[in-house]
PDB file of C-alpha atoms in Angstrom:
ATOM      1  CA  ASP A1404     101.318 173.579  22.062  1.00  0.00           C
ATOM      2  CA  THR A1405      98.571 175.776  23.444  1.00  0.00           C
ATOM      3  CA  ALA A1406      97.387 178.265  20.839  1.00  0.00           C
ATOM      4  CA  VAL A1407      95.942 180.868  23.204  1.00  0.00           C
ATOM      5  CA  SER A1408      97.030 180.646  26.800  1.00  0.00           C
ATOM      6  CA  GLN A1409      96.007 182.795  29.700  1.00  0.00           C
ATOM      7  CA  THR A1410      97.099 182.864  33.314  1.00  0.00           C
ATOM      8  CA  PRO A1411      96.076 182.444  35.994  1.00  0.00           C
ATOM      9  CA  LYS A1412      93.274 179.936  35.588  1.00  0.00           C
ATOM     10  CA  TYR A1413      91.688 180.945  38.889  1.00  0.00           C
ATOM     11  CA  LEU A1414      91.999 184.201  40.788  1.00  0.00           C
ATOM     12  CA  VAL A1415      90.431 184.943  44.153  1.00  0.00           C
ATOM     13  CA  THR A1416      91.015 188.410  45.528  1.00  0.00           C
ATOM     14  CA  GLN A1417      89.557 190.988  47.837  1.00  0.00           C
ATOM     15  CA  MET A1418      87.557 194.039  46.859  1.00  0.00           C
ATOM     16  CA  GLY A1419      89.700 197.035  46.161  1.00  0.00           C
ATOM     17  CA  ASN A1420      92.728 195.093  44.988  1.00  0.00           C
ATOM     18  CA  ASP A1421      94.432 195.501  41.614  1.00  0.00           C
ATOM     19  CA  LYS A1422      95.062 192.393  39.525  1.00  0.00           C
ATOM     20  CA  SER A1423      96.294 191.387  36.088  1.00  0.00           C
ATOM     21  CA  ILE A1424      95.478 188.508  33.778  1.00  0.00           C
ATOM     22  CA  LYS A1425      97.995 187.566  31.130  1.00  0.00           C
ATOM     23  CA  CYS A1426      97.294 186.283  27.627  1.00  0.00           C
ATOM     24  CA  GLU A1427      99.603 185.002  24.944  1.00  0.00           C
ATOM     25  CA  GLN A1428      98.901 183.594  21.486  1.00  0.00           C
ATOM     26  CA  ASN A1429     101.330 181.690  19.295  1.00  0.00           C
ATOM     27  CA  LEU A1430      99.171 181.668  16.191  1.00  0.00           C
ATOM     28  CA  GLY A1431     100.568 184.794  14.608  1.00  0.00           C
ATOM     29  CA  HIS A1432      97.128 186.388  14.659  1.00  0.00           C
ATOM     30  CA  ASP A1433      96.611 190.072  14.082  1.00  0.00           C
ATOM     31  CA  THR A1434      93.823 190.714  16.537  1.00  0.00           C
ATOM     32  CA  MET A1435      93.421 189.836  20.192  1.00  0.00           C
ATOM     33  CA  TYR A1436      90.372 190.248  22.395  1.00  0.00           C
ATOM     34  CA  TRP A1437      89.147 190.173  25.945  1.00  0.00           C
ATOM     35  CA  TYR A1438      85.652 188.900  26.712  1.00  0.00           C
ATOM     36  CA  LYS A1439      83.769 188.739  29.981  1.00  0.00           C
ATOM     37  CA  GLN A1440      81.374 185.862  30.549  1.00  0.00           C
ATOM     38  CA  ASP A1441      78.897 186.400  33.352  1.00  0.00           C
ATOM     39  CA  SER A1442      76.889 183.865  35.303  1.00  0.00           C
ATOM     40  CA  LYS A1443      74.274 183.778  32.540  1.00  0.00           C
ATOM     41  CA  LYS A1444      76.984 182.701  30.117  1.00  0.00           C
ATOM     42  CA  PHE A1445      76.725 185.841  27.971  1.00  0.00           C
ATOM     43  CA  LEU A1446      80.064 186.553  26.279  1.00  0.00           C
ATOM     44  CA  LYS A1447      80.496 190.302  26.241  1.00  0.00           C
ATOM     45  CA  ILE A1448      83.313 191.867  24.270  1.00  0.00           C
ATOM     46  CA  MET A1449      85.462 194.192  26.346  1.00  0.00           C
ATOM     47  CA  PHE A1450      88.390 195.088  24.109  1.00  0.00           C
ATOM     48  CA  SER A1451      89.968 194.224  20.821  1.00  0.00           C
ATOM     49  CA  TYR A1452      93.517 195.143  19.838  1.00  0.00           C
ATOM     50  CA  ASN A1453      94.797 195.080  16.271  1.00  0.00           C
ATOM     51  CA  ASN A1454      98.121 196.517  15.153  1.00  0.00           C
ATOM     52  CA  LYS A1455      98.176 198.987  18.010  1.00  0.00           C
ATOM     53  CA  GLU A1456      94.595 200.020  17.415  1.00  0.00           C
ATOM     54  CA  LEU A1457      92.523 199.546  20.508  1.00  0.00           C
ATOM     55  CA  ILE A1458      88.758 199.277  20.269  1.00  0.00           C
ATOM     56  CA  ILE A1459      87.051 199.628  23.596  1.00  0.00           C
ATOM     57  CA  ASN A1460      83.515 198.630  24.415  1.00  0.00           C
ATOM     58  CA  GLU A1461      82.159 201.860  25.849  1.00  0.00           C
ATOM     59  CA  THR A1462      80.309 200.024  28.602  1.00  0.00           C
ATOM     60  CA  VAL A1463      83.541 198.744  30.134  1.00  0.00           C
ATOM     61  CA  PRO A1464      84.546 200.701  33.254  1.00  0.00           C
ATOM     62  CA  ASN A1465      87.856 202.532  32.980  1.00  0.00           C
ATOM     63  CA  ARG A1466      89.130 200.425  35.878  1.00  0.00           C
ATOM     64  CA  PHE A1467      89.814 197.846  33.179  1.00  0.00           C
ATOM     65  CA  SER A1468      92.785 198.476  30.933  1.00  0.00           C
ATOM     66  CA  PRO A1469      94.390 196.265  28.304  1.00  0.00           C
ATOM     67  CA  LYS A1470      98.129 196.317  27.818  1.00  0.00           C
ATOM     68  CA  SER A1471      99.839 194.889  24.752  1.00  0.00           C
ATOM     69  CA  PRO A1472     103.627 194.679  24.982  1.00  0.00           C
ATOM     70  CA  ASP A1473     103.732 193.044  21.545  1.00  0.00           C
ATOM     71  CA  LYS A1474     101.512 191.433  18.927  1.00  0.00           C
ATOM     72  CA  ALA A1475     101.441 188.067  20.725  1.00  0.00           C
ATOM     73  CA  HIS A1476     100.363 189.377  24.116  1.00  0.00           C
ATOM     74  CA  LEU A1477      97.340 191.216  25.446  1.00  0.00           C
ATOM     75  CA  ASN A1478      97.153 191.493  29.203  1.00  0.00           C
ATOM     76  CA  LEU A1479      94.180 192.732  31.192  1.00  0.00           C
ATOM     77  CA  HIS A1480      94.731 194.925  34.213  1.00  0.00           C
ATOM     78  CA  ILE A1481      91.903 195.639  36.632  1.00  0.00           C
ATOM     79  CA  ASN A1482      92.054 198.352  39.287  1.00  0.00           C
ATOM     80  CA  SER A1483      89.978 198.605  42.442  1.00  0.00           C
ATOM     81  CA  LEU A1484      88.193 195.313  41.985  1.00  0.00           C
ATOM     82  CA  GLU A1485      84.480 195.176  42.788  1.00  0.00           C
ATOM     83  CA  LEU A1486      82.172 192.277  43.584  1.00  0.00           C
ATOM     84  CA  GLY A1487      80.474 192.681  40.208  1.00  0.00           C
ATOM     85  CA  ASP A1488      83.737 192.000  38.432  1.00  0.00           C
ATOM     86  CA  SER A1489      83.455 188.339  39.405  1.00  0.00           C
ATOM     87  CA  ALA A1490      83.144 186.415  36.142  1.00  0.00           C
ATOM     88  CA  VAL A1491      85.110 184.278  33.733  1.00  0.00           C
ATOM     89  CA  TYR A1492      87.394 186.316  31.497  1.00  0.00           C
ATOM     90  CA  PHE A1493      88.367 184.881  28.124  1.00  0.00           C
ATOM     91  CA  CYS A1494      91.183 185.984  25.924  1.00  0.00           C
ATOM     92  CA  ALA A1495      90.861 185.242  22.202  1.00  0.00           C
ATOM     93  CA  SER A1496      92.716 185.881  18.990  1.00  0.00           C
ATOM     94  CA  SER A1497      91.849 185.766  15.321  1.00  0.00           C
ATOM     95  CA  PRO A1498      93.382 186.384  11.941  1.00  0.00           C
ATOM     96  CA  LEU A1499      91.875 189.174   9.876  1.00  0.00           C
ATOM     97  CA  TRP A1500      89.583 186.619   8.256  1.00  0.00           C
ATOM     98  CA  GLY A1501      88.499 183.532  10.143  1.00  0.00           C
ATOM     99  CA  GLN A1502      87.376 182.224  13.462  1.00  0.00           C
ATOM    100  CA  ALA A1503      88.301 183.431  16.905  1.00  0.00           C
ATOM    101  CA  PHE A1504      90.350 181.064  19.069  1.00  0.00           C
ATOM    102  CA  PHE A1505      89.791 181.192  22.799  1.00  0.00           C
ATOM    103  CA  GLY A1506      92.000 180.685  25.804  1.00  0.00           C
ATOM    104  CA  GLN A1507      90.821 178.452  28.621  1.00  0.00           C
ATOM    105  CA  GLY A1508      89.462 181.324  30.669  1.00  0.00           C
ATOM    106  CA  THR A1509      90.300 182.896  34.017  1.00  0.00           C
ATOM    107  CA  ARG A1510      87.699 182.548  36.729  1.00  0.00           C
ATOM    108  CA  LEU A1511      87.897 185.719  38.822  1.00  0.00           C
ATOM    109  CA  THR A1512      86.188 185.765  42.196  1.00  0.00           C
ATOM    110  CA  VAL A1513      86.116 188.994  44.159  1.00  0.00           C
ATOM    111  CA  VAL A1514      85.314 188.583  47.843  1.00  0.00           C
TER     112      VAL A1514
ATOM    113  CA  GLU B   8      73.636 198.927  18.324  1.00  0.00           C
ATOM    114  CA  ASP B   9      75.045 195.632  17.087  1.00  0.00           C
ATOM    115  CA  LYS B  10      73.273 192.645  18.576  1.00  0.00           C
ATOM    116  CA  VAL B  11      72.871 188.912  18.257  1.00  0.00           C
ATOM    117  CA  VAL B  12      69.888 187.062  19.685  1.00  0.00           C
ATOM    118  CA  GLN B  13      69.586 183.332  20.148  1.00  0.00           C
ATOM    119  CA  SER B  14      66.563 181.182  20.864  1.00  0.00           C
ATOM    120  CA  PRO B  15      65.552 179.243  22.754  1.00  0.00           C
ATOM    121  CA  LEU B  16      67.594 180.178  25.817  1.00  0.00           C
ATOM    122  CA  SER B  17      67.493 176.601  26.994  1.00  0.00           C
ATOM    123  CA  LEU B  18      66.336 173.271  25.720  1.00  0.00           C
ATOM    124  CA  VAL B  19      65.981 169.830  27.277  1.00  0.00           C
ATOM    125  CA  VAL B  20      65.598 166.849  24.944  1.00  0.00           C
ATOM    126  CA  HIS B  21      65.968 163.083  25.012  1.00  0.00           C
ATOM    127  CA  GLU B  22      68.726 161.198  23.300  1.00  0.00           C
ATOM    128  CA  GLY B  23      67.886 160.601  19.675  1.00  0.00           C
ATOM    129  CA  ASP B  24      65.829 163.766  19.283  1.00  0.00           C
ATOM    130  CA  THR B  25      66.592 166.376  16.637  1.00  0.00           C
ATOM    131  CA  VAL B  26      67.036 169.980  17.731  1.00  0.00           C
ATOM    132  CA  THR B  27      67.127 173.308  15.904  1.00  0.00           C
ATOM    133  CA  LEU B  28      68.825 176.301  17.440  1.00  0.00           C
ATOM    134  CA  ASN B  29      68.157 179.790  16.140  1.00  0.00           C
ATOM    135  CA  CYS B  30      70.305 182.871  15.804  1.00  0.00           C
ATOM    136  CA  SER B  31      69.385 186.298  14.479  1.00  0.00           C
ATOM    137  CA  TYR B  32      71.741 189.233  14.088  1.00  0.00           C
ATOM    138  CA  GLU B  33      71.803 192.951  13.464  1.00  0.00           C
ATOM    139  CA  VAL B  34      75.427 193.828  12.905  1.00  0.00           C
ATOM    140  CA  THR B  35      76.849 196.644  10.837  1.00  0.00           C
ATOM    141  CA  ASN B  36      79.254 195.583   8.080  1.00  0.00           C
ATOM    142  CA  PHE B  37      78.437 191.938   8.598  1.00  0.00           C
ATOM    143  CA  ARG B  38      80.963 189.470   7.269  1.00  0.00           C
ATOM    144  CA  SER B  39      80.216 185.996   8.605  1.00  0.00           C
ATOM    145  CA  LEU B  40      78.264 184.032  11.173  1.00  0.00           C
ATOM    146  CA  LEU B  41      79.999 181.565  13.467  1.00  0.00           C
ATOM    147  CA  TRP B  42      78.763 178.817  15.757  1.00  0.00           C
ATOM    148  CA  TYR B  43      80.641 177.635  18.824  1.00  0.00           C
ATOM    149  CA  LYS B  44      80.070 174.903  21.394  1.00  0.00           C
ATOM    150  CA  GLN B  45      80.972 175.590  25.004  1.00  0.00           C
ATOM    151  CA  GLU B  46      81.173 172.809  27.528  1.00  0.00           C
ATOM    152  CA  LYS B  47      83.052 173.440  30.734  1.00  0.00           C
ATOM    153  CA  LYS B  48      85.785 175.647  29.433  1.00  0.00           C
ATOM    154  CA  ALA B  49      86.521 177.663  26.310  1.00  0.00           C
ATOM    155  CA  PRO B  50      84.148 177.905  23.340  1.00  0.00           C
ATOM    156  CA  THR B  51      85.213 175.595  20.543  1.00  0.00           C
ATOM    157  CA  PHE B  52      84.566 176.395  16.915  1.00  0.00           C
ATOM    158  CA  LEU B  53      81.902 174.536  14.940  1.00  0.00           C
ATOM    159  CA  PHE B  54      81.081 176.432  11.747  1.00  0.00           C
ATOM    160  CA  MET B  55      81.695 179.651   9.896  1.00  0.00           C
ATOM    161  CA  LEU B  56      79.055 180.709   7.374  1.00  0.00           C
ATOM    162  CA  THR B  57      79.521 183.439   4.828  1.00  0.00           C
ATOM    163  CA  SER B  58      77.132 182.646   2.004  1.00  0.00           C
ATOM    164  CA  SER B  59      73.372 182.415   2.176  1.00  0.00           C
ATOM    165  CA  GLY B  60      71.699 179.080   1.577  1.00  0.00           C
ATOM    166  CA  ILE B  61      74.788 176.897   1.606  1.00  0.00           C
ATOM    167  CA  GLU B  62      74.611 174.259   4.295  1.00  0.00           C
ATOM    168  CA  LYS B  63      77.702 173.335   6.242  1.00  0.00           C
ATOM    169  CA  LYS B  64      77.737 169.894   7.757  1.00  0.00           C
ATOM    170  CA  SER B  65      79.888 168.053  10.253  1.00  0.00           C
ATOM    171  CA  GLY B  66      78.608 164.652  11.298  1.00  0.00           C
ATOM    172  CA  ARG B  67      75.244 165.112  12.973  1.00  0.00           C
ATOM    173  CA  LEU B  68      75.569 168.893  13.061  1.00  0.00           C
ATOM    174  CA  SER B  69      74.628 171.197  10.233  1.00  0.00           C
ATOM    175  CA  SER B  70      74.105 174.907   9.850  1.00  0.00           C
ATOM    176  CA  ILE B  71      72.836 177.370   7.290  1.00  0.00           C
ATOM    177  CA  LEU B  72      72.783 181.139   6.921  1.00  0.00           C
ATOM    178  CA  ASP B  73      69.952 183.305   5.575  1.00  0.00           C
ATOM    179  CA  LYS B  74      71.316 186.775   4.869  1.00  0.00           C
ATOM    180  CA  LYS B  75      67.951 188.056   3.759  1.00  0.00           C
ATOM    181  CA  GLU B  76      66.387 187.165   7.102  1.00  0.00           C
ATOM    182  CA  LEU B  77      69.609 187.975   9.013  1.00  0.00           C
ATOM    183  CA  SER B  78      69.483 184.618  10.681  1.00  0.00           C
ATOM    184  CA  SER B  79      71.060 181.215  10.980  1.00  0.00           C
ATOM    185  CA  ILE B  80      70.070 177.840  12.342  1.00  0.00           C
ATOM    186  CA  LEU B  81      72.109 175.027  13.828  1.00  0.00           C
ATOM    187  CA  ASN B  82      70.619 171.554  13.567  1.00  0.00           C
ATOM    188  CA  ILE B  83      71.684 168.560  15.587  1.00  0.00           C
ATOM    189  CA  THR B  84      70.208 165.207  14.632  1.00  0.00           C
ATOM    190  CA  ALA B  85      70.144 162.033  16.742  1.00  0.00           C
ATOM    191  CA  THR B  86      71.309 163.949  19.802  1.00  0.00           C
ATOM    192  CA  GLN B  87      73.632 162.305  22.315  1.00  0.00           C
ATOM    193  CA  THR B  88      74.435 163.186  25.908  1.00  0.00           C
ATOM    194  CA  GLY B  89      77.791 164.500  24.711  1.00  0.00           C
ATOM    195  CA  ASP B  90      75.949 167.208  22.804  1.00  0.00           C
ATOM    196  CA  SER B  91      74.923 168.794  26.102  1.00  0.00           C
ATOM    197  CA  ALA B  92      76.559 172.212  26.104  1.00  0.00           C
ATOM    198  CA  ILE B  93      75.951 175.881  25.508  1.00  0.00           C
ATOM    199  CA  TYR B  94      75.807 176.737  21.821  1.00  0.00           C
ATOM    200  CA  LEU B  95      76.962 180.227  20.968  1.00  0.00           C
ATOM    201  CA  CYS B  96      76.353 182.142  17.796  1.00  0.00           C
ATOM    202  CA  ALA B  97      78.599 185.064  16.824  1.00  0.00           C
ATOM    203  CA  ALA B  98      78.361 187.657  14.080  1.00  0.00           C
ATOM    204  CA  HIS B  99      81.669 188.787  12.652  1.00  0.00           C
ATOM    205  CA  ASN B 100      82.035 192.174  10.983  1.00  0.00           C
ATOM    206  CA  THR B 101      84.579 193.689   8.608  1.00  0.00           C
ATOM    207  CA  GLY B 102      86.241 195.411  11.551  1.00  0.00           C
ATOM    208  CA  ASN B 103      87.172 191.945  12.813  1.00  0.00           C
ATOM    209  CA  GLN B 104      84.838 192.189  15.815  1.00  0.00           C
ATOM    210  CA  PHE B 105      82.874 189.154  17.019  1.00  0.00           C
ATOM    211  CA  TYR B 106      79.512 189.792  18.675  1.00  0.00           C
ATOM    212  CA  PHE B 107      78.096 186.862  20.589  1.00  0.00           C
ATOM    213  CA  GLY B 108      74.521 185.956  21.365  1.00  0.00           C
ATOM    214  CA  THR B 109      73.255 184.911  24.762  1.00  0.00           C
ATOM    215  CA  GLY B 110      73.685 181.242  23.923  1.00  0.00           C
ATOM    216  CA  THR B 111      71.341 178.268  23.976  1.00  0.00           C
ATOM    217  CA  SER B 112      71.847 175.785  26.780  1.00  0.00           C
ATOM    218  CA  LEU B 113      71.138 172.284  25.480  1.00  0.00           C
ATOM    219  CA  THR B 114      70.668 169.360  27.845  1.00  0.00           C
ATOM    220  CA  VAL B 115      70.319 165.874  26.374  1.00  0.00           C
ATOM    221  CA  ILE B 116      68.793 163.334  28.744  1.00  0.00           C
ATOM    222  CA  PRO B 117      69.695 159.641  28.320  1.00  0.00           C
TER     223      PRO B 117
END
């Protein structure tokens, strides 16, 4: 059983399109996250969501929006995609005390 | 601003060498320091450190936290080609946020 799963694994799309990445965790964790990993491998936190409290990294453009239908899901919606959005996006979850568990990543390529 | 800095950025060693990776942090309401290994896909957990001076060990890997110096090191002895990866350090705060460093890319040559 996959603990944190995200889909799709790969996403190639044109500039200007809107796309979503889905994430689900079956660990019963309280907090879920979205990270962006650029070509230099830096993992930058974008959002965290805990009991309906959303913490947003202020540097994230408002074209990015997280949506959490329930505690086990945190989807990422991106509007008007730009070339610079190309990266690997990781979903993660954690309990209130302990390590973060990562999904396998979604490689987004904007052409 | 919360930040985590790792050094060196990259390292190339020969099999059998011992390496030390460094991590320093400035994070408000610090709670713990974590190390992850990332090969081709998702980061995988190595260690979580909460107390200063207590070494955690797993096989050839070990790590220790120095809260006074706001730093941690990850040691790998007798390196193998399978140790080639990016090693990520993360500082965890009481708000349950994880702040990652830039990573150290380790390449072990046979």
